[in-house]
CSV table of C-alpha atoms in Angstrom, one decimal:
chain,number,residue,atom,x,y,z
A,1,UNK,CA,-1.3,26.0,-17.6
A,2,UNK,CA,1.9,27.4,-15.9
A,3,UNK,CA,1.7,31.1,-14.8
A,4,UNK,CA,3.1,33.9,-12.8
A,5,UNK,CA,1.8,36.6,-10.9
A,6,UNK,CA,3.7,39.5,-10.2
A,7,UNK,CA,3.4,42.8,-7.8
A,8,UNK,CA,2.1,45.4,-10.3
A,9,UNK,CA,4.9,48.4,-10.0
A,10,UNK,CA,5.7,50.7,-10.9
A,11,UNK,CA,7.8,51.0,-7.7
A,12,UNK,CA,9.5,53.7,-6.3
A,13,UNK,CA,12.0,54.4,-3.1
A,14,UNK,CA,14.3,56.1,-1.7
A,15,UNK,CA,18.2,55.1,-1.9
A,16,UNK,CA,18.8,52.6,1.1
A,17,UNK,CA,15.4,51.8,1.6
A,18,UNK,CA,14.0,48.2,1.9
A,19,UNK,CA,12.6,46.6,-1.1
A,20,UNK,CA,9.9,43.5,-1.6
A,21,UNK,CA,8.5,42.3,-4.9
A,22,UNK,CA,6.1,39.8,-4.8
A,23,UNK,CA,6.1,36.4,-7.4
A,24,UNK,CA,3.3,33.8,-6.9
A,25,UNK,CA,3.1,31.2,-9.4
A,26,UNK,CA,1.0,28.5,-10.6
A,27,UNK,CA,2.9,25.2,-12.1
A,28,UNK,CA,2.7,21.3,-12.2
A,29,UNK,CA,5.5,19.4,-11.1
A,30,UNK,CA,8.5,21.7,-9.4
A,31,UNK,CA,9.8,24.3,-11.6
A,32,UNK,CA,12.8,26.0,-11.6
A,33,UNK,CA,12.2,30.0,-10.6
A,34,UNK,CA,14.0,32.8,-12.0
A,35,UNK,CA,14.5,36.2,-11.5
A,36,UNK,CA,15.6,38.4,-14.6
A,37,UNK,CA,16.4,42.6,-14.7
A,38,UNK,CA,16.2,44.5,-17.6
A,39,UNK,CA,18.1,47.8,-17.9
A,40,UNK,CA,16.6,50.2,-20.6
A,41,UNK,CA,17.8,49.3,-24.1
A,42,UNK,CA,18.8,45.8,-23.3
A,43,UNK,CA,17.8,42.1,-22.8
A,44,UNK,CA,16.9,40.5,-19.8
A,45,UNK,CA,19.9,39.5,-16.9
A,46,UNK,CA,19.8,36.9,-14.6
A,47,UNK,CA,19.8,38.0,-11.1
A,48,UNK,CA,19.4,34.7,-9.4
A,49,UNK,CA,17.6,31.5,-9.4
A,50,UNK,CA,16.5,28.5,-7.1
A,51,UNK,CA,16.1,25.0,-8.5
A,52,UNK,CA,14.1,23.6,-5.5
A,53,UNK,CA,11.8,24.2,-2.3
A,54,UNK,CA,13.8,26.4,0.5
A,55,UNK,CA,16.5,27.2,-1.9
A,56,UNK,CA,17.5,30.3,-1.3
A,57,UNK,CA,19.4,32.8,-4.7
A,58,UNK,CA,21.5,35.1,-3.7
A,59,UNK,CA,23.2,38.1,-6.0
A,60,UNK,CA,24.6,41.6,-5.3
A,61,UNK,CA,22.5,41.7,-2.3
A,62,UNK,CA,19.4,40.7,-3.8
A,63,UNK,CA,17.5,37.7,-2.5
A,64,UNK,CA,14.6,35.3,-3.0
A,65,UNK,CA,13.7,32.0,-1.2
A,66,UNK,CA,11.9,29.7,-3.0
A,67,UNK,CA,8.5,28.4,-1.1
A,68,UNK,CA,7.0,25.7,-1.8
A,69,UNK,CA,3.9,25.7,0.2
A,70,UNK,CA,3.2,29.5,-0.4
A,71,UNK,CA,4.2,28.9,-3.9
A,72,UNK,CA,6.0,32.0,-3.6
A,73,UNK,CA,9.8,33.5,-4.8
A,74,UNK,CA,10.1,37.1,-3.8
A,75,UNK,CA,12.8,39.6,-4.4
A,76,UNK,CA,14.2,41.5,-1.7
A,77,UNK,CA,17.0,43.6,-1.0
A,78,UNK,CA,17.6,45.2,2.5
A,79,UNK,CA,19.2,48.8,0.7
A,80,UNK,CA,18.5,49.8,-2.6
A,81,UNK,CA,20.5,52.1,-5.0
A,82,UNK,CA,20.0,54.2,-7.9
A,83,UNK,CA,22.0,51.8,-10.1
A,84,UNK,CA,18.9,49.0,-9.3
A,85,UNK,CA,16.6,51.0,-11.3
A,86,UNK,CA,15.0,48.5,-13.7
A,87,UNK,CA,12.2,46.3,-14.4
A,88,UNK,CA,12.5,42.7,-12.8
A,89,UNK,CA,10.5,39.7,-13.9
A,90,UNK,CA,10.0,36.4,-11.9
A,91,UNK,CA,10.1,33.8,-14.4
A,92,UNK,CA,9.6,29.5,-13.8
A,93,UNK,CA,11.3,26.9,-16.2
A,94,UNK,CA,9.2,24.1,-16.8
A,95,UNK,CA,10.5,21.1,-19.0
A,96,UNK,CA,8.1,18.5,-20.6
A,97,UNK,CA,10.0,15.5,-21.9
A,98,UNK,CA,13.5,17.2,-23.6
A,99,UNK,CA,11.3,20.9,-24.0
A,100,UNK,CA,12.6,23.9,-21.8
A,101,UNK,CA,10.3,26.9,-21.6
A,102,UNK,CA,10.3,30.3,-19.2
A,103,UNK,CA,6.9,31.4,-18.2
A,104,UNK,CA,7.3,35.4,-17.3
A,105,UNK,CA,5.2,37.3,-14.8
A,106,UNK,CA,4.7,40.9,-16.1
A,107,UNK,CA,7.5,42.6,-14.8
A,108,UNK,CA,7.7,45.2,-12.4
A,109,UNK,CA,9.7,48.6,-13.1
A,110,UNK,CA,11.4,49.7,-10.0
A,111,UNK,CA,12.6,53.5,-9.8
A,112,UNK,CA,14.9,54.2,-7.2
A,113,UNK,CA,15.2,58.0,-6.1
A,114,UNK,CA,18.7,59.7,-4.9
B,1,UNK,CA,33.5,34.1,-22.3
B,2,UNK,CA,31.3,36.0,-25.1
B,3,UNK,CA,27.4,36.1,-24.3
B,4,UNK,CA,24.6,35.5,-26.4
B,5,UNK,CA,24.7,38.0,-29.6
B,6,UNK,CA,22.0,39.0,-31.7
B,7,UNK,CA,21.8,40.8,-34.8
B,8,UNK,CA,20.7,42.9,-36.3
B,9,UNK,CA,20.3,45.5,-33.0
B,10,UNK,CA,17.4,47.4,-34.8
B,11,UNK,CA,15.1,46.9,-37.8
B,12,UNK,CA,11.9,48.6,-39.3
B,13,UNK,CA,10.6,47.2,-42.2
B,14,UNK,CA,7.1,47.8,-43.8
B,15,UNK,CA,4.0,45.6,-43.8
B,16,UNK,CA,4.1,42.5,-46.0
B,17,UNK,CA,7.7,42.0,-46.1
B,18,UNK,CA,9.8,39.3,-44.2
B,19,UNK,CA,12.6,39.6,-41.7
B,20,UNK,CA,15.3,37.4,-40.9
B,21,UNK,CA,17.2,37.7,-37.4
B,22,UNK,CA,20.3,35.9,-35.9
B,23,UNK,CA,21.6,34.8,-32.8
B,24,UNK,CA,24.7,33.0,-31.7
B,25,UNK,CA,24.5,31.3,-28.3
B,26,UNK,CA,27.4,31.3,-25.7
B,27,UNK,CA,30.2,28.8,-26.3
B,28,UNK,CA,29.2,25.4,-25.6
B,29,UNK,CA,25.1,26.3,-25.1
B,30,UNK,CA,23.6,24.2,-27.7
B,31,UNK,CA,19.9,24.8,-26.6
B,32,UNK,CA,18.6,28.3,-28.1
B,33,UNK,CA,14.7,29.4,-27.5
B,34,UNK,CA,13.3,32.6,-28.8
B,35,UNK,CA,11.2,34.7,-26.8
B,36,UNK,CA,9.2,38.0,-28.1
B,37,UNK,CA,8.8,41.0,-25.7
B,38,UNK,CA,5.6,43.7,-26.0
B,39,UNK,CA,4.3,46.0,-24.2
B,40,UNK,CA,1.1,44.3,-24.0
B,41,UNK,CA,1.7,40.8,-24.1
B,42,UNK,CA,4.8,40.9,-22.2
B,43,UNK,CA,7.4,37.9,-22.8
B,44,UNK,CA,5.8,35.3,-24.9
B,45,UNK,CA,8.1,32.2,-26.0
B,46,UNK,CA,8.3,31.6,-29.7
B,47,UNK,CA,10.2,28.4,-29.7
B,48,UNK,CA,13.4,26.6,-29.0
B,49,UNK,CA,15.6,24.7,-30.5
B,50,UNK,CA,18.6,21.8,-29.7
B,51,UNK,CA,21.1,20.3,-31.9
B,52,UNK,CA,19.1,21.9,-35.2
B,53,UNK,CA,15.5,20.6,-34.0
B,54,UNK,CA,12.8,22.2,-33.0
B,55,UNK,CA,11.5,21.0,-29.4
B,56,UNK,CA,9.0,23.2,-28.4
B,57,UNK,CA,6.9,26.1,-30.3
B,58,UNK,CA,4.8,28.7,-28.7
B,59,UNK,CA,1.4,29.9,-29.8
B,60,UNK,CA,2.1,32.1,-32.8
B,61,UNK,CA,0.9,32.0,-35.9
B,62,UNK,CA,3.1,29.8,-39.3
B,63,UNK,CA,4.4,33.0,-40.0
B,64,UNK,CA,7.1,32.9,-37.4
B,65,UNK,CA,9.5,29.9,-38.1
B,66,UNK,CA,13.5,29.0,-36.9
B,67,UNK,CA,15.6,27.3,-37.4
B,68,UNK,CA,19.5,26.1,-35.8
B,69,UNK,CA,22.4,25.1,-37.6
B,70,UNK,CA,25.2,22.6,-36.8
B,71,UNK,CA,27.0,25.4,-34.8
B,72,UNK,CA,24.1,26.1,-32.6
B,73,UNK,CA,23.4,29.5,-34.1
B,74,UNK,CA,19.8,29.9,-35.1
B,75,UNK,CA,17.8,32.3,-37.1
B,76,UNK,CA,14.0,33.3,-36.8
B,77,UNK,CA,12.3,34.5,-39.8
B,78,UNK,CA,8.9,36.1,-39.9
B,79,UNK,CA,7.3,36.6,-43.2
B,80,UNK,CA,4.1,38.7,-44.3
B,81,UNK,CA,5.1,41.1,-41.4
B,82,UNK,CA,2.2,43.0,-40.0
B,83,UNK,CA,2.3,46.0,-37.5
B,84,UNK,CA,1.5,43.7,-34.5
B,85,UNK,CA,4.5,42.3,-34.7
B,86,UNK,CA,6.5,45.3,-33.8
B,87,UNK,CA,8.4,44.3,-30.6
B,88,UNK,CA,11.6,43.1,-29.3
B,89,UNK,CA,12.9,39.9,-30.2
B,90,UNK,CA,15.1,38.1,-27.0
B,91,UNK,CA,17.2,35.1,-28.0
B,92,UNK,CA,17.9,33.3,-25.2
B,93,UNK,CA,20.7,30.0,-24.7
B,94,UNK,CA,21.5,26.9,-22.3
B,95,UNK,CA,22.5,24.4,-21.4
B,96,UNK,CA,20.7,21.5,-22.3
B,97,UNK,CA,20.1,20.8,-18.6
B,98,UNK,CA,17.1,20.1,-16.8
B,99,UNK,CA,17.9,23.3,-14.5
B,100,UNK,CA,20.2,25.2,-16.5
B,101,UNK,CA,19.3,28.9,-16.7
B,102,UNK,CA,18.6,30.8,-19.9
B,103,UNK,CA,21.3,33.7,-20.8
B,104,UNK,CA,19.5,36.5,-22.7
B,105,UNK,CA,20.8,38.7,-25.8
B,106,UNK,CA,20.3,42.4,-26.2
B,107,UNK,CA,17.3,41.3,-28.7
B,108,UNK,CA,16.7,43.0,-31.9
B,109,UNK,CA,14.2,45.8,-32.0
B,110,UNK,CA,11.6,45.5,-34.8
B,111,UNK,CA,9.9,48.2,-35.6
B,112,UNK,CA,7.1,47.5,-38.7
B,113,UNK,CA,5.3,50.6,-40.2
């Protein structure tokens, strides 16, 4: 079946710093990939997404490129900030006739330090 | 535009009973999936719904049913509640497009002692 892998966190840096989370995945066909935040005491936000291979997804400086041949999507900002502190998860959308379902890799809680 | 909504925000309800909890999509997002969030299963999908049927259902057991009304808003029951169920609930809606992203609610916090 479907499935995600994701960098095991937690993760913690320093305020500018660089910052890489990993997302492998395993799927038939070609998904859709996702990346979600959740803030403490809320639901999940999408960050940004990629609908095909060498897409790129773009959002308030995040960024993830979408590799077919690695079957990869990781997150990476070039200057973190305190405000980023949250757990992301990689997620792929797979659809099977008219069903739509998100397969979640197990998120990765990212602390960032003033 | 209004996101997805989800009520109530918190629940606790004891062993045995049933729980009933709503969401109403975005405006125009007439595809709704349910998805439950633990600490040690992590997000598991429960089911999803479009235009009041049920398309797709995750592994859980009977217990956990839906259903979606002509509006799109949809409600997830759970009956014969038992501790393991304790988690956070995440409604999620779409378009009913093959890429279409899924927008999240706040979820509803159930907490059964």
């Amino acid at each position: 079946g479907d499935s995600v892998t994701q960098m095991e966190g937690p993760v913690t840096l320093s305020e500018e710093a660089f910052l890489t989370i990993n997302c492998t995945y395993t799927a038939t066909g070609y998904p859709s990939l996702f990346w979600y935040v959740q803030y403490p005491g809320e639901g999940l936000q999408l960050l940004l997404k990629a609908t095909k291979a060498d897409d790129k997804g773009s959002n308030k400086g995040f960024e993830a490129t979408y590799r077919k041949e690695t079957t990869s999507f990781h997150l990476e900002k070039g200057s973190v900030q305190v405000s980023d502190s949250a757990v992301y998860f990689c997620a792929l959308l797979t659809s099977s006739g008219s069903a739509r379902q998100l397969t979640f890799g197990s998120g990765t809680q990212l602390t960032v330090l003033p | 535009k209004a996101g997805v909504t989800q009520t109530p925000r918190y629940l606790i309800k004891t062993r045995g009973q049933q729980v009933t909890l709503s969401c109403s999509p975005i405006s125009g997002h007439r595809s709704v999936s349910w998805y439950q969030q633990t600490p040690g299963q992590g997000l598991q999908f429960l089911f999803e719904y479009f235009s009041e049927t049920q398309r797709n259902k995750g592994n859980f057991p009977g217990r956990f049913s839906g259903r979606q009304f002509s509006n799109s808003r949809s409600e997830m029951n759970v009956s014969t509640l038992e501790l393991g169920d304790s988690a956070l609930y995440l409604c999620a809606s779409s378009l009913a497009q093959e890429n279409s992203p899924l927008h999240f609610g706040n979820g509803t916090r159930l907490t059964v002692t």
